[in-house]
CSV table of C-alpha atoms in Angstrom, one decimal:
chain,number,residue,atom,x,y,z
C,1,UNK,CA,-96.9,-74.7,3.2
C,2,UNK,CA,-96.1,-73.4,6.6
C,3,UNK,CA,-93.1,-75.8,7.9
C,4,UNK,CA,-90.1,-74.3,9.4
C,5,UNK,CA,-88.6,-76.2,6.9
C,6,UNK,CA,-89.7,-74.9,4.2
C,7,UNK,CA,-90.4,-78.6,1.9
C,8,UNK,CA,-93.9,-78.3,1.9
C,9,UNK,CA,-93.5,-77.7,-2.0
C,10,UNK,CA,-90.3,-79.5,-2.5
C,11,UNK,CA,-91.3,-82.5,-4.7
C,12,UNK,CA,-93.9,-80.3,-6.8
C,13,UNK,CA,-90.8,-78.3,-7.6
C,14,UNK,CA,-88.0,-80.8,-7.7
C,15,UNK,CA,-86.0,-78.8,-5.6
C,16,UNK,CA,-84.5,-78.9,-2.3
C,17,UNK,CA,-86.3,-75.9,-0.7
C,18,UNK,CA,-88.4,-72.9,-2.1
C,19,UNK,CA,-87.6,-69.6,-0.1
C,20,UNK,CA,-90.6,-68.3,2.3
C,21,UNK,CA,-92.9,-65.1,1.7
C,22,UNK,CA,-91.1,-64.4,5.5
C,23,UNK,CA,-87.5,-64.4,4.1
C,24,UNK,CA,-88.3,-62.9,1.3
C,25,UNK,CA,-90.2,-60.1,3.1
C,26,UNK,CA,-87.3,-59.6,5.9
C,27,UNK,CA,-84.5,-59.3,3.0
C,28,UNK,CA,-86.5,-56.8,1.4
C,29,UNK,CA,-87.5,-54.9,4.2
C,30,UNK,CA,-91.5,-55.9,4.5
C,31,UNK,CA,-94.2,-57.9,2.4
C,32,UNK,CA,-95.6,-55.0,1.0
C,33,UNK,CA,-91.9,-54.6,-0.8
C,34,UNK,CA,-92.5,-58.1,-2.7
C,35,UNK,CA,-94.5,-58.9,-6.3
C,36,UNK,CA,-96.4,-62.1,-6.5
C,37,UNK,CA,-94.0,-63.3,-9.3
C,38,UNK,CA,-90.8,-63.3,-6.5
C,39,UNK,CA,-93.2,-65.5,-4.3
C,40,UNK,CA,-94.8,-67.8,-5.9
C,41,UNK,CA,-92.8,-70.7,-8.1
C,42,UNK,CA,-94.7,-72.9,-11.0
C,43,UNK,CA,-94.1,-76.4,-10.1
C,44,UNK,CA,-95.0,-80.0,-12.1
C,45,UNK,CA,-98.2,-79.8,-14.0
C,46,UNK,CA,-98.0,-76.5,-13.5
C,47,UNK,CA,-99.0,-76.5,-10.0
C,48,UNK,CA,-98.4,-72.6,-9.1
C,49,UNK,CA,-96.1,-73.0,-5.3
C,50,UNK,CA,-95.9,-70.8,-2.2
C,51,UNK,CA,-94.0,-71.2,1.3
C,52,UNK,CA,-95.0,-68.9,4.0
C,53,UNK,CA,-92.5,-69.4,6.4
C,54,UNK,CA,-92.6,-68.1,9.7
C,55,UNK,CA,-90.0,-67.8,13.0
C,56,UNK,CA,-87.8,-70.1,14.4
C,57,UNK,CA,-89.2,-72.9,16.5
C,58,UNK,CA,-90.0,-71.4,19.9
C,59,UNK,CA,-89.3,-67.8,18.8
C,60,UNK,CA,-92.7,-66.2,17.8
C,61,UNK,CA,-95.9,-66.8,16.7
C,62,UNK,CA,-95.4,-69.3,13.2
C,63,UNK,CA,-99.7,-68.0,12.8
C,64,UNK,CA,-98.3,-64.7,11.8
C,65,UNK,CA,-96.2,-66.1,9.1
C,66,UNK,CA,-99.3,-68.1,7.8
C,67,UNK,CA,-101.5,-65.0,7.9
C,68,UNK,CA,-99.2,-62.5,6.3
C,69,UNK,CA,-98.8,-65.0,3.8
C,70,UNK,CA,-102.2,-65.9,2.9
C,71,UNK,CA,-103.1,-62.2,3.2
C,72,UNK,CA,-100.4,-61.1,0.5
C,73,UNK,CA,-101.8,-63.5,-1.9
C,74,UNK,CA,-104.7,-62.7,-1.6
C,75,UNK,CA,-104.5,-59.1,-2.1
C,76,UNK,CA,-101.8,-59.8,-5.1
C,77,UNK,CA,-104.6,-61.6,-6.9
C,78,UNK,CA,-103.1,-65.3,-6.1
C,79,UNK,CA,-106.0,-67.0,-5.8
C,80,UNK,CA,-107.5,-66.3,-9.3
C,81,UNK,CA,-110.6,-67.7,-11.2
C,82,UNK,CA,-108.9,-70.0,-12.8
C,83,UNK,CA,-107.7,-72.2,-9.9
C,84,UNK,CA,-108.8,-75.7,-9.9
C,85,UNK,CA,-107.7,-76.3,-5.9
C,86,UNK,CA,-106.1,-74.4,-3.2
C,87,UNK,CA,-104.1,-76.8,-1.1
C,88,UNK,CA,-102.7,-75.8,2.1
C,89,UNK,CA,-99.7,-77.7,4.1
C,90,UNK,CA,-100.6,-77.3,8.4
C,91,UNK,CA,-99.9,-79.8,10.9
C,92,UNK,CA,-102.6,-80.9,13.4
C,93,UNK,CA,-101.8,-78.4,15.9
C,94,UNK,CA,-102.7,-75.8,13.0
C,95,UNK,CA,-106.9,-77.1,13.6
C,96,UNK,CA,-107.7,-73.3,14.4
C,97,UNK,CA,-106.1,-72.0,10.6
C,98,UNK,CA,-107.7,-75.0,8.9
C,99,UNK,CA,-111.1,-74.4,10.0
C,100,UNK,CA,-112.2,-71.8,7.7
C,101,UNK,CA,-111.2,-74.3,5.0
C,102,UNK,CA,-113.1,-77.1,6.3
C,103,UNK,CA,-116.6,-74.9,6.9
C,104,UNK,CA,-116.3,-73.7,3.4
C,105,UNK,CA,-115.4,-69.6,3.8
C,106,UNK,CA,-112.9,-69.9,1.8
C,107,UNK,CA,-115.2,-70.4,-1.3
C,108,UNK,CA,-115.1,-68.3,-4.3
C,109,UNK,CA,-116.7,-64.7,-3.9
């Protein structure tokens, strides 16, 4: 999920909130400091969870949090072969990031 506040994954977890891949990334120092294991969390049915986070309301670009994020689990081998679904969590003024979803480029390679 991408919401500032961070509850895109809170009923899959049972949990208030799950830490972003921004936090986590600022407290280390960058994204390339963090392991897929510190990121992602494995929720009901074992539904494996991410939050990217992203800046304050009205701070920056909440994009860059979305694309750091996919981008790390991507290259940490997140979206494996044995993933039923990917789900991700964007408002309607996220229609731009959805649309390689919806015209299918985000199919298996």
């Amino acid at each position: 999920g991408c919401d500032p506040k961070a509850d895109s994954t809170r009923l899959i977890l049972h949990a208030k909130a799950q830490n972003t891949i921004t936090e986590m990334a600022a407290e280390v120092g960058s994204v390339e400091d963090l392991e897929l294991e510190d990121v992602l969390q494995i929720g009901y049915g074992d539904v494996r969870c991410a939050e990217s986070g992203g800046p304050e309301p009205g701070v920056g670009c909440a994009g860059r949090g979305v694309i750091t994020a996919i981008n790390f689990l991507e290259e940490e081998g997140a979206y494996e072969d044995d993933l039923d679904f990917v789900f991700y969590d964007c408002s309607a003024t996220w229609s731009a990031a959805a649309s390689p979803c919806r015209s299918g480029e985000n199919k298996a390679q």
